[in-house]
PDB file of C-alpha atoms in Angstrom:
ATOM      1  CA  ARG A   7     -13.019 -10.097   9.613  1.00  0.00           C
ATOM      2  CA  LYS A   8     -10.367  -8.248   7.615  1.00  0.00           C
ATOM      3  CA  GLU A   9     -11.107  -7.572   3.953  1.00  0.00           C
ATOM      4  CA  VAL A  10      -7.841  -9.143   2.857  1.00  0.00           C
ATOM      5  CA  GLU A  11      -6.077 -11.837   4.852  1.00  0.00           C
ATOM      6  CA  GLN A  12      -2.707 -13.384   4.227  1.00  0.00           C
ATOM      7  CA  ASP A  13      -0.719 -16.294   5.612  1.00  0.00           C
ATOM      8  CA  PRO A  14       0.994 -15.238   8.811  1.00  0.00           C
ATOM      9  CA  GLY A  15       4.776 -15.176   8.475  1.00  0.00           C
ATOM     10  CA  PRO A  16       7.599 -15.174   8.564  1.00  0.00           C
ATOM     11  CA  PHE A  17       8.599 -17.737   5.961  1.00  0.00           C
ATOM     12  CA  ASN A  18      12.239 -18.807   6.308  1.00  0.00           C
ATOM     13  CA  VAL A  19      13.482 -20.760   3.298  1.00  0.00           C
ATOM     14  CA  PRO A  20      16.858 -21.761   1.826  1.00  0.00           C
ATOM     15  CA  GLU A  21      18.057 -20.389  -1.488  1.00  0.00           C
ATOM     16  CA  GLY A  22      16.605 -22.309  -4.381  1.00  0.00           C
ATOM     17  CA  ALA A  23      13.425 -23.281  -2.559  1.00  0.00           C
ATOM     18  CA  THR A  24       9.922 -22.835  -3.914  1.00  0.00           C
ATOM     19  CA  VAL A  25       7.601 -20.848  -1.668  1.00  0.00           C
ATOM     20  CA  ALA A  26       3.884 -20.109  -1.964  1.00  0.00           C
ATOM     21  CA  PHE A  27       1.890 -17.323  -0.395  1.00  0.00           C
ATOM     22  CA  ASN A  28      -1.867 -17.413   0.001  1.00  0.00           C
ATOM     23  CA  CYS A  29      -4.379 -14.633   0.324  1.00  0.00           C
ATOM     24  CA  THR A  30      -8.157 -14.519   0.714  1.00  0.00           C
ATOM     25  CA  TYR A  31     -10.499 -11.572   0.263  1.00  0.00           C
ATOM     26  CA  SER A  32     -13.980 -11.093   1.659  1.00  0.00           C
ATOM     27  CA  ASN A  33     -15.635  -8.727  -0.837  1.00  0.00           C
ATOM     28  CA  SER A  34     -17.014 -10.591  -3.830  1.00  0.00           C
ATOM     29  CA  ALA A  35     -17.210  -7.264  -5.692  1.00  0.00           C
ATOM     30  CA  SER A  36     -13.428  -7.012  -5.677  1.00  0.00           C
ATOM     31  CA  GLN A  37     -12.295  -6.180  -9.174  1.00  0.00           C
ATOM     32  CA  SER A  38      -8.533  -6.021  -9.449  1.00  0.00           C
ATOM     33  CA  PHE A  39      -5.807  -7.942  -7.698  1.00  0.00           C
ATOM     34  CA  PHE A  40      -2.116  -7.357  -7.178  1.00  0.00           C
ATOM     35  CA  TRP A  41       0.950  -8.496  -5.344  1.00  0.00           C
ATOM     36  CA  TYR A  42       3.229  -5.781  -3.990  1.00  0.00           C
ATOM     37  CA  ARG A  43       6.675  -6.206  -2.536  1.00  0.00           C
ATOM     38  CA  GLN A  44       7.940  -4.115   0.361  1.00  0.00           C
ATOM     39  CA  ASP A  45      11.552  -4.106   1.470  1.00  0.00           C
ATOM     40  CA  CYS A  46      12.357  -3.296   5.070  1.00  0.00           C
ATOM     41  CA  ARG A  47      11.475   0.318   5.906  1.00  0.00           C
ATOM     42  CA  LYS A  48      10.820   1.137   2.246  1.00  0.00           C
ATOM     43  CA  GLU A  49       7.712   1.865   0.211  1.00  0.00           C
ATOM     44  CA  PRO A  50       5.596  -0.889  -1.413  1.00  0.00           C
ATOM     45  CA  LYS A  51       6.323  -1.582  -5.070  1.00  0.00           C
ATOM     46  CA  LEU A  52       4.095  -3.352  -7.543  1.00  0.00           C
ATOM     47  CA  LEU A  53       5.350  -6.877  -8.192  1.00  0.00           C
ATOM     48  CA  MET A  54       2.619  -8.087 -10.507  1.00  0.00           C
ATOM     49  CA  SER A  55      -1.049  -7.906 -11.314  1.00  0.00           C
ATOM     50  CA  VAL A  56      -3.135 -11.061 -10.922  1.00  0.00           C
ATOM     51  CA  TYR A  57      -5.529 -12.261 -13.611  1.00  0.00           C
ATOM     52  CA  SER A  58      -8.156 -14.982 -13.629  1.00  0.00           C
ATOM     53  CA  SER A  59      -6.184 -16.867 -16.249  1.00  0.00           C
ATOM     54  CA  GLY A  60      -3.103 -16.781 -14.057  1.00  0.00           C
ATOM     55  CA  ASN A  61       0.072 -15.034 -15.029  1.00  0.00           C
ATOM     56  CA  GLU A  62       3.779 -15.632 -14.836  1.00  0.00           C
ATOM     57  CA  ASP A  63       6.745 -13.302 -14.724  1.00  0.00           C
ATOM     58  CA  GLY A  64      10.018 -15.190 -14.650  1.00  0.00           C
ATOM     59  CA  ARG A  65      10.207 -17.084 -11.375  1.00  0.00           C
ATOM     60  CA  PHE A  66       6.936 -15.591 -10.119  1.00  0.00           C
ATOM     61  CA  THR A  67       3.486 -17.041 -10.802  1.00  0.00           C
ATOM     62  CA  ALA A  68       0.235 -15.507  -9.598  1.00  0.00           C
ATOM     63  CA  GLN A  69      -3.149 -17.218  -9.571  1.00  0.00           C
ATOM     64  CA  LEU A  70      -6.674 -15.968  -8.879  1.00  0.00           C
ATOM     65  CA  ASN A  71      -9.685 -18.081  -7.991  1.00  0.00           C
ATOM     66  CA  ARG A  72     -12.735 -15.808  -7.980  1.00  0.00           C
ATOM     67  CA  ALA A  73     -15.112 -18.541  -6.839  1.00  0.00           C
ATOM     68  CA  SER A  74     -13.048 -19.188  -3.721  1.00  0.00           C
ATOM     69  CA  GLN A  75     -11.973 -15.534  -3.391  1.00  0.00           C
ATOM     70  CA  TYR A  76      -8.391 -16.704  -3.186  1.00  0.00           C
ATOM     71  CA  ILE A  77      -5.136 -15.369  -4.598  1.00  0.00           C
ATOM     72  CA  SER A  78      -1.730 -16.997  -4.568  1.00  0.00           C
ATOM     73  CA  LEU A  79       1.859 -16.143  -5.384  1.00  0.00           C
ATOM     74  CA  LEU A  80       4.464 -18.787  -6.135  1.00  0.00           C
ATOM     75  CA  ILE A  81       8.165 -18.010  -6.152  1.00  0.00           C
ATOM     76  CA  ARG A  82      10.441 -20.622  -7.685  1.00  0.00           C
ATOM     77  CA  ASP A  83      14.200 -20.900  -7.185  1.00  0.00           C
ATOM     78  CA  SER A  84      14.233 -18.339  -4.355  1.00  0.00           C
ATOM     79  CA  LYS A  85      17.087 -15.834  -4.306  1.00  0.00           C
ATOM     80  CA  LEU A  86      18.522 -13.952  -1.350  1.00  0.00           C
ATOM     81  CA  SER A  87      17.211 -10.790  -2.987  1.00  0.00           C
ATOM     82  CA  ASP A  88      13.633 -12.098  -2.743  1.00  0.00           C
ATOM     83  CA  SER A  89      13.724 -11.462   1.014  1.00  0.00           C
ATOM     84  CA  ALA A  90      10.982  -8.903   1.634  1.00  0.00           C
ATOM     85  CA  THR A  91       7.383  -8.601   2.761  1.00  0.00           C
ATOM     86  CA  TYR A  92       4.804  -9.564   0.147  1.00  0.00           C
ATOM     87  CA  LEU A  93       1.506  -7.703   0.252  1.00  0.00           C
ATOM     88  CA  CYS A  94      -1.712  -8.948  -1.300  1.00  0.00           C
ATOM     89  CA  VAL A  95      -3.850  -6.078  -2.638  1.00  0.00           C
ATOM     90  CA  VAL A  96      -7.402  -5.869  -3.971  1.00  0.00           C
ATOM     91  CA  THR A  97      -9.608  -3.086  -5.252  1.00  0.00           C
ATOM     92  CA  SER A  98     -13.363  -2.852  -5.772  1.00  0.00           C
ATOM     93  CA  TYR A  99     -15.092  -1.798  -8.946  1.00  0.00           C
ATOM     94  CA  ASN A 100     -16.890   1.092  -7.260  1.00  0.00           C
ATOM     95  CA  GLN A 101     -13.869   2.228  -5.285  1.00  0.00           C
ATOM     96  CA  GLY A 102     -11.322   2.583  -8.014  1.00  0.00           C
ATOM     97  CA  GLY A 103      -8.039   3.839  -6.719  1.00  0.00           C
ATOM     98  CA  LYS A 104      -8.545   2.595  -3.159  1.00  0.00           C
ATOM     99  CA  LEU A 105      -6.012  -0.168  -2.619  1.00  0.00           C
ATOM    100  CA  ILE A 106      -6.926  -2.613   0.147  1.00  0.00           C
ATOM    101  CA  PHE A 107      -3.846  -4.332   1.533  1.00  0.00           C
ATOM    102  CA  GLY A 108      -3.422  -7.521   3.467  1.00  0.00           C
ATOM    103  CA  GLN A 109      -1.135  -7.446   6.482  1.00  0.00           C
ATOM    104  CA  GLY A 110       1.752  -8.864   4.472  1.00  0.00           C
ATOM    105  CA  THR A 111       3.819 -12.026   4.685  1.00  0.00           C
ATOM    106  CA  GLU A 112       7.508 -11.722   5.429  1.00  0.00           C
ATOM    107  CA  LEU A 113       9.907 -13.893   3.454  1.00  0.00           C
ATOM    108  CA  SER A 114      13.483 -14.500   4.504  1.00  0.00           C
ATOM    109  CA  VAL A 115      15.681 -16.446   2.077  1.00  0.00           C
ATOM    110  CA  LYS A 116      18.816 -17.866   3.682  1.00  0.00           C
ATOM    111  CA  PRO A 117      22.052 -18.994   2.008  1.00  0.00           C
TER     112      PRO A 117
ATOM    113  CA  GLU B  21      12.591   5.536  -8.156  1.00  0.00           C
ATOM    114  CA  THR B  22       8.966   6.506  -8.700  1.00  0.00           C
ATOM    115  CA  GLY B  23       9.391  10.270  -8.765  1.00  0.00           C
ATOM    116  CA  VAL B  24       7.041  10.663  -5.794  1.00  0.00           C
ATOM    117  CA  THR B  25       8.697  12.573  -2.979  1.00  0.00           C
ATOM    118  CA  GLN B  26       7.626  13.066   0.614  1.00  0.00           C
ATOM    119  CA  SER B  27       8.800  15.289   3.422  1.00  0.00           C
ATOM    120  CA  PRO B  28       9.914  15.081   6.088  1.00  0.00           C
ATOM    121  CA  THR B  29      11.370  11.562   6.202  1.00  0.00           C
ATOM    122  CA  HIS B  30      11.074  11.295   9.963  1.00  0.00           C
ATOM    123  CA  LEU B  31       9.156  13.248  12.551  1.00  0.00           C
ATOM    124  CA  ILE B  32       8.713  13.051  16.316  1.00  0.00           C
ATOM    125  CA  LYS B  33       5.723  14.715  17.962  1.00  0.00           C
ATOM    126  CA  THR B  34       3.965  14.542  21.307  1.00  0.00           C
ATOM    127  CA  ARG B  35       0.353  13.689  22.035  1.00  0.00           C
ATOM    128  CA  GLY B  36      -2.063  16.495  21.281  1.00  0.00           C
ATOM    129  CA  GLN B  37       0.169  18.204  18.755  1.00  0.00           C
ATOM    130  CA  GLN B  38      -0.623  18.726  15.094  1.00  0.00           C
ATOM    131  CA  VAL B  39       1.431  17.562  12.118  1.00  0.00           C
ATOM    132  CA  THR B  40       1.568  18.306   8.392  1.00  0.00           C
ATOM    133  CA  LEU B  41       3.106  15.865   5.948  1.00  0.00           C
ATOM    134  CA  ARG B  42       3.859  16.739   2.331  1.00  0.00           C
ATOM    135  CA  CYS B  43       3.881  14.866  -0.943  1.00  0.00           C
ATOM    136  CA  SER B  44       4.856  15.750  -4.493  1.00  0.00           C
ATOM    137  CA  SER B  45       3.295  13.498  -7.077  1.00  0.00           C
ATOM    138  CA  GLN B  46       4.993  12.031 -10.107  1.00  0.00           C
ATOM    139  CA  SER B  47       5.025  14.315 -13.114  1.00  0.00           C
ATOM    140  CA  GLY B  48       1.785  14.017 -15.088  1.00  0.00           C
ATOM    141  CA  HIS B  49      -0.147  12.405 -12.227  1.00  0.00           C
ATOM    142  CA  ASN B  50      -3.234  14.267 -11.017  1.00  0.00           C
ATOM    143  CA  THR B  51      -4.382  11.942  -8.238  1.00  0.00           C
ATOM    144  CA  VAL B  52      -2.810  11.459  -4.820  1.00  0.00           C
ATOM    145  CA  SER B  53      -3.741   8.873  -2.215  1.00  0.00           C
ATOM    146  CA  TRP B  54      -2.560   8.680   1.376  1.00  0.00           C
ATOM    147  CA  TYR B  55      -2.046   5.499   3.381  1.00  0.00           C
ATOM    148  CA  GLN B  56      -1.137   4.781   6.998  1.00  0.00           C
ATOM    149  CA  GLN B  57       1.040   1.748   7.729  1.00  0.00           C
ATOM    150  CA  ALA B  58       1.376   0.710  11.360  1.00  0.00           C
ATOM    151  CA  LEU B  59       4.231  -1.566  12.325  1.00  0.00           C
ATOM    152  CA  GLY B  60       3.662  -5.119  11.147  1.00  0.00           C
ATOM    153  CA  GLN B  61       0.528  -4.217   9.199  1.00  0.00           C
ATOM    154  CA  GLY B  62      -0.309  -3.492   5.593  1.00  0.00           C
ATOM    155  CA  PRO B  63      -1.004   0.078   4.500  1.00  0.00           C
ATOM    156  CA  GLN B  64      -4.521   1.390   5.193  1.00  0.00           C
ATOM    157  CA  PHE B  65      -6.227   3.843   2.856  1.00  0.00           C
ATOM    158  CA  ILE B  66      -6.817   7.254   4.447  1.00  0.00           C
ATOM    159  CA  PHE B  67      -8.162   9.293   1.511  1.00  0.00           C
ATOM    160  CA  GLN B  68      -7.596  10.256  -2.084  1.00  0.00           C
ATOM    161  CA  TYR B  69      -7.430  13.666  -3.758  1.00  0.00           C
ATOM    162  CA  TYR B  70      -8.253  14.388  -7.358  1.00  0.00           C
ATOM    163  CA  ARG B  71      -8.201  17.888  -8.823  1.00  0.00           C
ATOM    164  CA  GLU B  72      -8.018  19.444  -5.378  1.00  0.00           C
ATOM    165  CA  GLU B  73     -11.111  17.631  -4.070  1.00  0.00           C
ATOM    166  CA  GLU B  74     -11.323  14.712  -1.638  1.00  0.00           C
ATOM    167  CA  ASN B  75     -12.381  11.689  -3.661  1.00  0.00           C
ATOM    168  CA  GLY B  76     -12.965   8.805  -1.302  1.00  0.00           C
ATOM    169  CA  ARG B  77     -12.066   8.305   2.332  1.00  0.00           C
ATOM    170  CA  GLY B  78     -11.194   5.318   4.477  1.00  0.00           C
ATOM    171  CA  ASN B  79     -12.156   4.665   8.076  1.00  0.00           C
ATOM    172  CA  PHE B  80     -10.229   7.548   9.631  1.00  0.00           C
ATOM    173  CA  PRO B  81     -11.598  10.264  11.958  1.00  0.00           C
ATOM    174  CA  PRO B  82     -12.057  13.886  10.834  1.00  0.00           C
ATOM    175  CA  ARG B  83      -8.854  14.943  12.591  1.00  0.00           C
ATOM    176  CA  PHE B  84      -7.150  13.443   9.532  1.00  0.00           C
ATOM    177  CA  SER B  85      -7.545  15.993   6.752  1.00  0.00           C
ATOM    178  CA  GLY B  86      -5.833  16.828   3.524  1.00  0.00           C
ATOM    179  CA  LEU B  87      -5.301  19.256   0.722  1.00  0.00           C
ATOM    180  CA  GLN B  88      -4.286  19.056  -2.886  1.00  0.00           C
ATOM    181  CA  PHE B  89      -2.774  22.030  -4.676  1.00  0.00           C
ATOM    182  CA  PRO B  90      -3.087  23.125  -8.328  1.00  0.00           C
ATOM    183  CA  ASN B  91       0.279  21.498  -9.086  1.00  0.00           C
ATOM    184  CA  TYR B  92      -1.202  18.221  -7.700  1.00  0.00           C
ATOM    185  CA  SER B  93       1.086  18.124  -4.687  1.00  0.00           C
ATOM    186  CA  SER B  94      -0.689  17.249  -1.464  1.00  0.00           C
ATOM    187  CA  GLU B  95      -0.637  17.624   2.302  1.00  0.00           C
ATOM    188  CA  LEU B  96      -1.882  15.355   5.049  1.00  0.00           C
ATOM    189  CA  ASN B  97      -2.758  17.067   8.319  1.00  0.00           C
ATOM    190  CA  VAL B  98      -3.374  15.248  11.566  1.00  0.00           C
ATOM    191  CA  ASN B  99      -4.705  17.154  14.578  1.00  0.00           C
ATOM    192  CA  ALA B 100      -4.723  16.139  18.234  1.00  0.00           C
ATOM    193  CA  LEU B 101      -2.136  13.433  17.723  1.00  0.00           C
ATOM    194  CA  GLU B 102      -2.577  10.153  19.580  1.00  0.00           C
ATOM    195  CA  LEU B 103       0.000   7.490  20.358  1.00  0.00           C
ATOM    196  CA  ASP B 104      -1.669   5.136  17.844  1.00  0.00           C
ATOM    197  CA  ASP B 105      -0.978   7.628  15.068  1.00  0.00           C
ATOM    198  CA  SER B 106       2.649   6.488  15.145  1.00  0.00           C
ATOM    199  CA  ALA B 107       3.137   4.897  11.735  1.00  0.00           C
ATOM    200  CA  LEU B 108       4.667   5.178   8.298  1.00  0.00           C
ATOM    201  CA  TYR B 109       2.582   7.540   6.175  1.00  0.00           C
ATOM    202  CA  LEU B 110       2.728   6.769   2.487  1.00  0.00           C
ATOM    203  CA  CYS B 111       1.687   8.940  -0.383  1.00  0.00           C
ATOM    204  CA  ALA B 112       0.891   7.386  -3.762  1.00  0.00           C
ATOM    205  CA  SER B 113       0.224   9.118  -7.046  1.00  0.00           C
ATOM    206  CA  SER B 114      -1.594   7.842 -10.089  1.00  0.00           C
ATOM    207  CA  PHE B 115      -2.098   9.091 -13.614  1.00  0.00           C
ATOM    208  CA  ARG B 116      -5.830   9.619 -13.159  1.00  0.00           C
ATOM    209  CA  GLN B 117      -8.684   9.122 -10.759  1.00  0.00           C
ATOM    210  CA  GLY B 118      -9.641   5.489 -10.294  1.00  0.00           C
ATOM    211  CA  ASP B 119      -6.324   4.150 -11.483  1.00  0.00           C
ATOM    212  CA  ASN B 120      -5.239   1.101  -9.551  1.00  0.00           C
ATOM    213  CA  GLU B 121      -1.621   1.432 -10.598  1.00  0.00           C
ATOM    214  CA  GLN B 122      -0.195   3.713  -7.945  1.00  0.00           C
ATOM    215  CA  PHE B 123       3.364   4.808  -7.370  1.00  0.00           C
ATOM    216  CA  PHE B 124       4.421   5.187  -3.782  1.00  0.00           C
ATOM    217  CA  GLY B 125       6.755   7.695  -2.226  1.00  0.00           C
ATOM    218  CA  PRO B 126       9.304   6.671   0.409  1.00  0.00           C
ATOM    219  CA  GLY B 127       7.005   7.635   3.268  1.00  0.00           C
ATOM    220  CA  THR B 128       7.206   9.752   6.397  1.00  0.00           C
ATOM    221  CA  ARG B 129       7.817   7.902   9.630  1.00  0.00           C
ATOM    222  CA  LEU B 130       5.866   9.611  12.413  1.00  0.00           C
ATOM    223  CA  THR B 131       6.497   8.829  16.054  1.00  0.00           C
ATOM    224  CA  VAL B 132       4.084  10.183  18.663  1.00  0.00           C
ATOM    225  CA  LEU B 133       5.377  10.216  22.243  1.00  0.00           C
TER     226      LEU B 133
END
């Protein structure tokens, strides 16, 4: 079983749609959680950190459920520019600096 | 841009050859991590360097090795290349050891024929 698993993609949605990505992690010692965005053939870039209390950044909302070892990302009012691959990332307390990535979920927003 | 640079951008090698990839970290960052990203997969941690010492390693064989220099730049060396080594190799720098906030370079795309 992979340490971090994400919804298989791709997700094809119209502009303005709301889309949700799910991610589960297997290591209960996981300490920190992130969503990264990766554009085609480019490097990953940090989108947002994920906190137990949930956090929001504009149209993006991230949630963490430690009991279920589950992370989510919600994108409201999708824009064409949101088209990218979204990577779920966790780290462990005793392995600080080692980012463990999911396989990514591709999002394509259509006009 | 993150300020992390990598060279070369693309590289084509044949099986059995050796390759060296280079990374310059962002100014003020003393820690460099290397990741391998195969097509359609998320990046996988190879190893991390802090103050010129290897500081953590992922599930990669010994033919993957690295160096970090006094200016914190880094090299990734892969010996006896295999077809499955074809991937995007990403370097990420962070302000200090253990930092989870990492800044990625544009990557080197390696093709092994």
